[in-house]
Short mmCIF file of the C-alpha atoms (twelve columns), coordinates in Angstrom:
data_MODEL
# 
_entry.id   MODEL 
# 
loop_
_atom_site.group_PDB 
_atom_site.id 
_atom_site.type_symbol 
_atom_site.label_atom_id 
_atom_site.label_alt_id 
_atom_site.label_comp_id 
_atom_site.label_asym_id 
_atom_site.label_seq_id 
_atom_site.Cartn_x 
_atom_site.Cartn_y 
_atom_site.Cartn_z 
_atom_site.pdbx_PDB_model_num 
ATOM 1   C CA . UNK A 1   26.006 22.680 49.136 1 
ATOM 2   C CA . UNK A 2   27.781 25.701 48.573 1 
ATOM 3   C CA . UNK A 3   31.717 25.282 48.390 1 
ATOM 4   C CA . UNK A 4   34.980 28.237 47.920 1 
ATOM 5   C CA . UNK A 5   38.719 27.051 47.673 1 
ATOM 6   C CA . UNK A 6   40.701 30.085 48.528 1 
ATOM 7   C CA . UNK A 7   44.490 30.002 48.964 1 
ATOM 8   C CA . UNK A 8   45.657 31.925 51.861 1 
ATOM 9   C CA . UNK A 9   48.744 33.555 53.266 1 
ATOM 10  C CA . UNK A 10  50.216 33.083 56.441 1 
ATOM 11  C CA . UNK A 11  53.540 33.673 58.131 1 
ATOM 12  C CA . UNK A 12  54.846 33.548 54.500 1 
ATOM 13  C CA . UNK A 13  53.349 30.261 53.022 1 
ATOM 14  C CA . UNK A 14  50.536 29.879 51.365 1 
ATOM 15  C CA . UNK A 15  47.086 26.888 52.720 1 
ATOM 16  C CA . UNK A 16  44.789 25.852 50.836 1 
ATOM 17  C CA . UNK A 17  41.580 25.631 52.320 1 
ATOM 18  C CA . UNK A 18  37.829 25.437 50.831 1 
ATOM 19  C CA . UNK A 19  34.863 26.477 52.416 1 
ATOM 20  C CA . UNK A 20  31.688 24.866 52.516 1 
ATOM 21  C CA . UNK A 21  28.493 26.685 53.472 1 
ATOM 22  C CA . UNK A 22  26.552 23.368 53.880 1 
ATOM 23  C CA . UNK A 23  23.031 24.011 54.612 1 
ATOM 24  C CA . UNK A 24  21.385 27.877 55.986 1 
ATOM 25  C CA . UNK A 25  17.770 28.872 56.536 1 
ATOM 26  C CA . UNK A 26  17.823 33.031 57.450 1 
ATOM 27  C CA . UNK A 27  20.335 35.545 55.648 1 
ATOM 28  C CA . UNK A 28  21.898 35.902 59.372 1 
ATOM 29  C CA . UNK A 29  22.490 32.413 59.685 1 
ATOM 30  C CA . UNK A 30  24.254 32.770 56.232 1 
ATOM 31  C CA . UNK A 31  26.393 35.197 57.141 1 
ATOM 32  C CA . UNK A 32  27.520 32.931 60.681 1 
ATOM 33  C CA . UNK A 33  28.234 30.680 58.788 1 
ATOM 34  C CA . UNK A 34  30.635 32.260 56.750 1 
ATOM 35  C CA . UNK A 35  31.896 33.478 59.596 1 
ATOM 36  C CA . UNK A 36  32.524 30.609 61.441 1 
ATOM 37  C CA . UNK A 37  34.419 28.313 59.038 1 
ATOM 38  C CA . UNK A 38  37.224 30.880 57.588 1 
ATOM 39  C CA . UNK A 39  40.043 31.241 59.889 1 
ATOM 40  C CA . UNK A 40  39.967 34.459 61.848 1 
ATOM 41  C CA . UNK A 41  43.090 36.523 61.653 1 
ATOM 42  C CA . UNK A 42  44.341 36.450 57.869 1 
ATOM 43  C CA . UNK A 43  41.544 38.384 55.878 1 
ATOM 44  C CA . UNK A 44  40.508 41.526 56.444 1 
ATOM 45  C CA . UNK A 45  37.012 41.496 55.139 1 
ATOM 46  C CA . UNK A 46  35.194 37.787 53.802 1 
ATOM 47  C CA . UNK A 47  34.101 38.336 50.544 1 
ATOM 48  C CA . UNK A 48  30.705 35.563 49.213 1 
ATOM 49  C CA . UNK A 49  28.236 35.263 46.297 1 
ATOM 50  C CA . UNK A 50  26.731 32.826 45.450 1 
ATOM 51  C CA . UNK A 51  23.470 32.090 42.670 1 
ATOM 52  C CA . UNK A 52  21.256 31.192 45.434 1 
ATOM 53  C CA . UNK A 53  18.028 33.653 44.687 1 
ATOM 54  C CA . UNK A 54  16.124 32.278 47.298 1 
ATOM 55  C CA . UNK A 55  18.062 32.849 50.157 1 
ATOM 56  C CA . UNK A 56  18.881 36.435 49.957 1 
ATOM 57  C CA . UNK A 57  15.553 39.145 49.411 1 
ATOM 58  C CA . UNK A 58  17.996 41.415 48.429 1 
ATOM 59  C CA . UNK A 59  21.297 41.392 45.736 1 
ATOM 60  C CA . UNK A 60  23.686 41.697 49.179 1 
ATOM 61  C CA . UNK A 61  23.437 41.893 52.807 1 
ATOM 62  C CA . UNK A 62  26.700 42.435 55.570 1 
ATOM 63  C CA . UNK A 63  26.400 44.807 58.700 1 
ATOM 64  C CA . UNK A 64  26.671 47.974 59.152 1 
ATOM 65  C CA . UNK A 65  30.141 49.801 60.711 1 
ATOM 66  C CA . UNK A 66  31.756 46.207 61.020 1 
ATOM 67  C CA . UNK A 67  35.167 46.506 59.231 1 
ATOM 68  C CA . UNK A 68  37.197 44.305 61.234 1 
ATOM 69  C CA . UNK A 69  35.534 42.803 63.744 1 
ATOM 70  C CA . UNK A 70  36.305 39.883 63.660 1 
ATOM 71  C CA . UNK A 71  32.813 38.560 63.956 1 
ATOM 72  C CA . UNK A 72  31.013 40.196 61.420 1 
ATOM 73  C CA . UNK A 73  33.353 41.299 58.807 1 
ATOM 74  C CA . UNK A 74  31.657 39.442 55.630 1 
ATOM 75  C CA . UNK A 75  28.667 40.038 52.850 1 
ATOM 76  C CA . UNK A 76  26.733 37.592 50.765 1 
ATOM 77  C CA . UNK A 77  26.194 38.930 47.090 1 
ATOM 78  C CA . UNK A 78  24.536 37.485 44.502 1 
ATOM 79  C CA . UNK A 79  25.896 36.847 41.292 1 
ATOM 80  C CA . UNK A 80  23.823 39.035 38.867 1 
ATOM 81  C CA . UNK A 81  26.762 39.643 36.565 1 
ATOM 82  C CA . UNK A 82  30.338 40.922 36.065 1 
ATOM 83  C CA . UNK A 83  29.662 44.303 36.670 1 
ATOM 84  C CA . UNK A 84  26.357 44.516 38.621 1 
ATOM 85  C CA . UNK A 85  28.354 42.043 41.735 1 
ATOM 86  C CA . UNK A 86  31.347 44.542 40.989 1 
ATOM 87  C CA . UNK A 87  29.025 47.230 41.852 1 
ATOM 88  C CA . UNK A 88  26.804 45.692 44.385 1 
ATOM 89  C CA . UNK A 89  29.626 44.340 45.593 1 
ATOM 90  C CA . UNK A 90  31.001 48.438 46.333 1 
ATOM 91  C CA . UNK A 91  27.810 49.298 47.897 1 
ATOM 92  C CA . UNK A 92  28.299 46.832 50.425 1 
ATOM 93  C CA . UNK A 93  31.679 47.302 51.554 1 
ATOM 94  C CA . UNK A 94  30.318 50.627 51.874 1 
ATOM 95  C CA . UNK A 95  27.886 49.390 54.475 1 
ATOM 96  C CA . UNK A 96  31.045 48.038 56.471 1 
ATOM 97  C CA . UNK A 97  33.163 50.998 56.760 1 
ATOM 98  C CA . UNK A 98  29.692 53.015 58.059 1 
ATOM 99  C CA . UNK A 99  28.491 54.273 55.298 1 
ATOM 100 C CA . UNK A 100 24.456 54.519 54.902 1 
ATOM 101 C CA . UNK A 101 22.415 55.623 52.184 1 
ATOM 102 C CA . UNK A 102 22.653 58.925 50.890 1 
ATOM 103 C CA . UNK A 103 19.052 59.169 50.996 1 
ATOM 104 C CA . UNK A 104 19.603 59.228 55.026 1 
ATOM 105 C CA . UNK A 105 22.404 61.906 55.209 1 
ATOM 106 C CA . UNK A 106 22.922 65.344 54.539 1 
ATOM 107 C CA . UNK A 107 23.418 64.671 50.678 1 
ATOM 108 C CA . UNK A 108 20.291 63.395 49.700 1 
ATOM 109 C CA . UNK A 109 18.710 61.843 46.373 1 
ATOM 110 C CA . UNK A 110 22.247 61.251 44.581 1 
ATOM 111 C CA . UNK A 111 23.251 58.841 41.598 1 
ATOM 112 C CA . UNK A 112 25.959 57.227 43.216 1 
ATOM 113 C CA . UNK A 113 27.268 54.258 44.662 1 
ATOM 114 C CA . UNK A 114 25.116 54.382 48.091 1 
ATOM 115 C CA . UNK A 115 21.911 54.865 46.826 1 
ATOM 116 C CA . UNK A 116 19.570 53.186 47.420 1 
ATOM 117 C CA . UNK A 117 18.399 52.973 43.744 1 
ATOM 118 C CA . UNK A 118 21.349 51.596 40.687 1 
ATOM 119 C CA . UNK A 119 22.508 54.354 38.536 1 
ATOM 120 C CA . UNK A 120 24.099 54.179 34.770 1 
ATOM 121 C CA . UNK A 121 26.572 55.951 33.695 1 
ATOM 122 C CA . UNK A 122 29.552 57.705 35.721 1 
ATOM 123 C CA . UNK A 123 28.137 58.811 38.779 1 
ATOM 124 C CA . UNK A 124 26.612 55.733 39.606 1 
ATOM 125 C CA . UNK A 125 31.041 54.721 39.861 1 
ATOM 126 C CA . UNK A 126 31.331 57.525 42.420 1 
ATOM 127 C CA . UNK A 127 31.419 58.191 46.233 1 
ATOM 128 C CA . UNK A 128 28.858 60.912 46.923 1 
ATOM 129 C CA . UNK A 129 30.706 63.370 49.312 1 
ATOM 130 C CA . UNK A 130 29.310 62.664 52.692 1 
ATOM 131 C CA . UNK A 131 30.167 58.421 51.512 1 
ATOM 132 C CA . UNK A 132 33.299 60.073 51.137 1 
ATOM 133 C CA . UNK A 133 33.198 61.547 54.876 1 
ATOM 134 C CA . UNK A 134 31.509 59.111 55.889 1 
ATOM 135 C CA . UNK A 135 34.761 56.767 55.080 1 
ATOM 136 C CA . UNK A 136 38.047 58.908 55.739 1 
ATOM 137 C CA . UNK A 137 35.636 59.051 59.440 1 
ATOM 138 C CA . UNK A 138 36.202 55.250 60.054 1 
ATOM 139 C CA . UNK A 139 39.403 54.669 58.488 1 
ATOM 140 C CA . UNK A 140 40.499 58.406 61.433 1 
ATOM 141 C CA . UNK A 141 39.195 55.464 63.987 1 
ATOM 142 C CA . UNK A 142 40.388 52.928 65.911 1 
ATOM 143 C CA . UNK A 143 37.872 50.437 63.920 1 
ATOM 144 C CA . UNK A 144 40.128 49.744 60.909 1 
ATOM 145 C CA . UNK A 145 43.274 49.083 63.055 1 
ATOM 146 C CA . UNK A 146 42.893 45.775 60.264 1 
ATOM 147 C CA . UNK A 147 43.550 47.835 57.861 1 
ATOM 148 C CA . UNK A 148 46.647 49.511 59.194 1 
ATOM 149 C CA . UNK A 149 48.992 46.049 58.464 1 
ATOM 150 C CA . UNK A 150 51.352 45.258 55.974 1 
ATOM 151 C CA . UNK A 151 51.006 42.190 54.282 1 
ATOM 152 C CA . UNK A 152 54.291 39.813 54.567 1 
ATOM 153 C CA . UNK A 153 55.070 39.670 50.630 1 
ATOM 154 C CA . UNK A 154 53.472 40.202 47.754 1 
ATOM 155 C CA . UNK A 155 50.793 37.141 46.702 1 
ATOM 156 C CA . UNK A 156 52.287 34.943 43.452 1 
ATOM 157 C CA . UNK A 157 50.841 37.003 40.144 1 
ATOM 158 C CA . UNK A 158 49.993 39.786 41.477 1 
ATOM 159 C CA . UNK A 159 50.838 42.711 38.824 1 
ATOM 160 C CA . UNK A 160 50.922 40.110 36.762 1 
ATOM 161 C CA . UNK A 161 47.755 39.602 34.148 1 
ATOM 162 C CA . UNK A 162 47.903 35.939 32.499 1 
ATOM 163 C CA . UNK A 163 45.923 35.343 28.697 1 
ATOM 164 C CA . UNK A 164 42.916 31.871 28.600 1 
ATOM 165 C CA . UNK A 165 46.366 29.928 26.797 1 
ATOM 166 C CA . UNK A 166 47.872 30.406 30.628 1 
ATOM 167 C CA . UNK A 167 45.172 29.897 32.984 1 
ATOM 168 C CA . UNK A 168 44.804 26.453 31.043 1 
ATOM 169 C CA . UNK A 169 48.252 25.889 31.250 1 
ATOM 170 C CA . UNK A 170 48.027 26.310 34.791 1 
ATOM 171 C CA . UNK A 171 45.205 23.066 35.071 1 
ATOM 172 C CA . UNK A 172 46.949 20.795 31.919 1 
ATOM 173 C CA . UNK A 173 49.857 21.668 31.586 1 
ATOM 174 C CA . UNK A 174 50.818 21.978 28.374 1 
ATOM 175 C CA . UNK A 175 47.113 21.079 26.540 1 
ATOM 176 C CA . UNK A 176 44.043 20.887 27.657 1 
ATOM 177 C CA . UNK A 177 43.955 17.297 26.678 1 
ATOM 178 C CA . UNK A 178 46.886 15.513 28.431 1 
ATOM 179 C CA . UNK A 179 50.205 15.984 29.653 1 
ATOM 180 C CA . UNK A 180 52.303 13.598 26.850 1 
ATOM 181 C CA . UNK A 181 50.082 15.455 24.076 1 
ATOM 182 C CA . UNK A 182 51.466 18.321 22.669 1 
ATOM 183 C CA . UNK A 183 49.950 20.675 20.106 1 
ATOM 184 C CA . UNK A 184 46.339 19.298 20.774 1 
ATOM 185 C CA . UNK A 185 43.185 20.638 22.739 1 
ATOM 186 C CA . UNK A 186 40.050 19.991 22.746 1 
ATOM 187 C CA . UNK A 187 36.898 20.224 21.001 1 
ATOM 188 C CA . UNK A 188 33.705 18.407 21.503 1 
ATOM 189 C CA . UNK A 189 35.158 15.839 23.194 1 
ATOM 190 C CA . UNK A 190 37.471 14.892 20.960 1 
ATOM 191 C CA . UNK A 191 41.409 15.286 21.596 1 
ATOM 192 C CA . UNK A 192 42.753 16.649 18.006 1 
ATOM 193 C CA . UNK A 193 45.513 18.872 16.944 1 
ATOM 194 C CA . UNK A 194 45.505 22.624 17.453 1 
ATOM 195 C CA . UNK A 195 45.095 24.483 13.633 1 
ATOM 196 C CA . UNK A 196 44.454 28.112 15.261 1 
ATOM 197 C CA . UNK A 197 41.924 29.534 15.386 1 
ATOM 198 C CA . UNK A 198 39.439 30.993 12.991 1 
ATOM 199 C CA . UNK A 199 41.377 32.709 10.189 1 
ATOM 200 C CA . UNK A 200 38.390 35.081 8.133  1 
ATOM 201 C CA . UNK A 201 35.014 36.007 9.313  1 
ATOM 202 C CA . UNK A 202 33.132 34.220 6.437  1 
ATOM 203 C CA . UNK A 203 34.149 30.944 8.344  1 
ATOM 204 C CA . UNK A 204 32.088 31.825 11.150 1 
ATOM 205 C CA . UNK A 205 27.992 31.022 11.261 1 
ATOM 206 C CA . UNK A 206 25.398 33.250 11.533 1 
ATOM 207 C CA . UNK A 207 24.281 35.367 15.073 1 
ATOM 208 C CA . UNK A 208 21.611 33.057 17.512 1 
ATOM 209 C CA . UNK A 209 19.062 34.352 18.568 1 
ATOM 210 C CA . UNK A 210 19.452 36.930 22.896 1 
ATOM 211 C CA . UNK A 211 18.712 34.472 24.868 1 
ATOM 212 C CA . UNK A 212 16.319 35.676 28.215 1 
ATOM 213 C CA . UNK A 213 17.888 37.262 30.699 1 
ATOM 214 C CA . UNK A 214 19.840 35.880 33.600 1 
ATOM 215 C CA . UNK A 215 17.773 37.743 36.608 1 
ATOM 216 C CA . UNK A 216 13.801 38.165 35.984 1 
ATOM 217 C CA . UNK A 217 14.512 41.756 37.877 1 
ATOM 218 C CA . UNK A 218 17.630 44.820 37.786 1 
ATOM 219 C CA . UNK A 219 20.941 44.010 36.490 1 
ATOM 220 C CA . UNK A 220 20.989 40.670 34.798 1 
ATOM 221 C CA . UNK A 221 23.119 39.121 31.759 1 
ATOM 222 C CA . UNK A 222 21.795 38.127 28.297 1 
ATOM 223 C CA . UNK A 223 23.578 36.348 25.114 1 
ATOM 224 C CA . UNK A 224 23.179 34.917 22.126 1 
ATOM 225 C CA . UNK A 225 25.741 32.698 20.222 1 
ATOM 226 C CA . UNK A 226 27.928 31.632 17.126 1 
ATOM 227 C CA . UNK A 227 30.064 28.829 16.150 1 
ATOM 228 C CA . UNK A 228 33.532 28.334 14.057 1 
ATOM 229 C CA . UNK A 229 33.141 26.495 11.499 1 
ATOM 230 C CA . UNK A 230 36.937 26.485 10.215 1 
ATOM 231 C CA . UNK A 231 37.691 22.749 9.103  1 
# 
């Protein structure tokens, strides 16, 4: 089962919604399940991120030129790491806006977002001229009508940046241990006094070995660890 929770704004009030995909047998089925379970008329496009590598043969799947279509305005992307997933979603949002791969346009082979191959470097973060023209054409058409409305109000938290401490307080109030024990935090499963971060680098252990890559092909993540020995 895949589940996501999100908050929607409707007529000035928020509504907490939980979206669960119980079982699908194909990529098309996954898209259809998401469409069926999302409240219509709230979002312009729904993006579903999954770690299920077996259902999707590609990094993402969507419908061509179906932005604002209430039956098809969604995409599914595999979580392949922060930057890689963001680029994948941008590429498939381009498809929703009616863009096709650069190799199939007069622009020819490119190193831009809508290329069939992913390239590193600044060019891979920009639209080609053909993609820009396709987007402009779409936005000037009646198919982009859902993008012309104005939100009722600014959603809570917009234009603000919350550090890790504040994010934890949203869920656990003053402490991650319990609501009535200030200045404590959870460390290795125990609630202990908070003494601050490591004071000097000499208290850090040596770095461990690099882990295996999170994906066998394409963009992935590898990591290594060290521990804080500050008492």
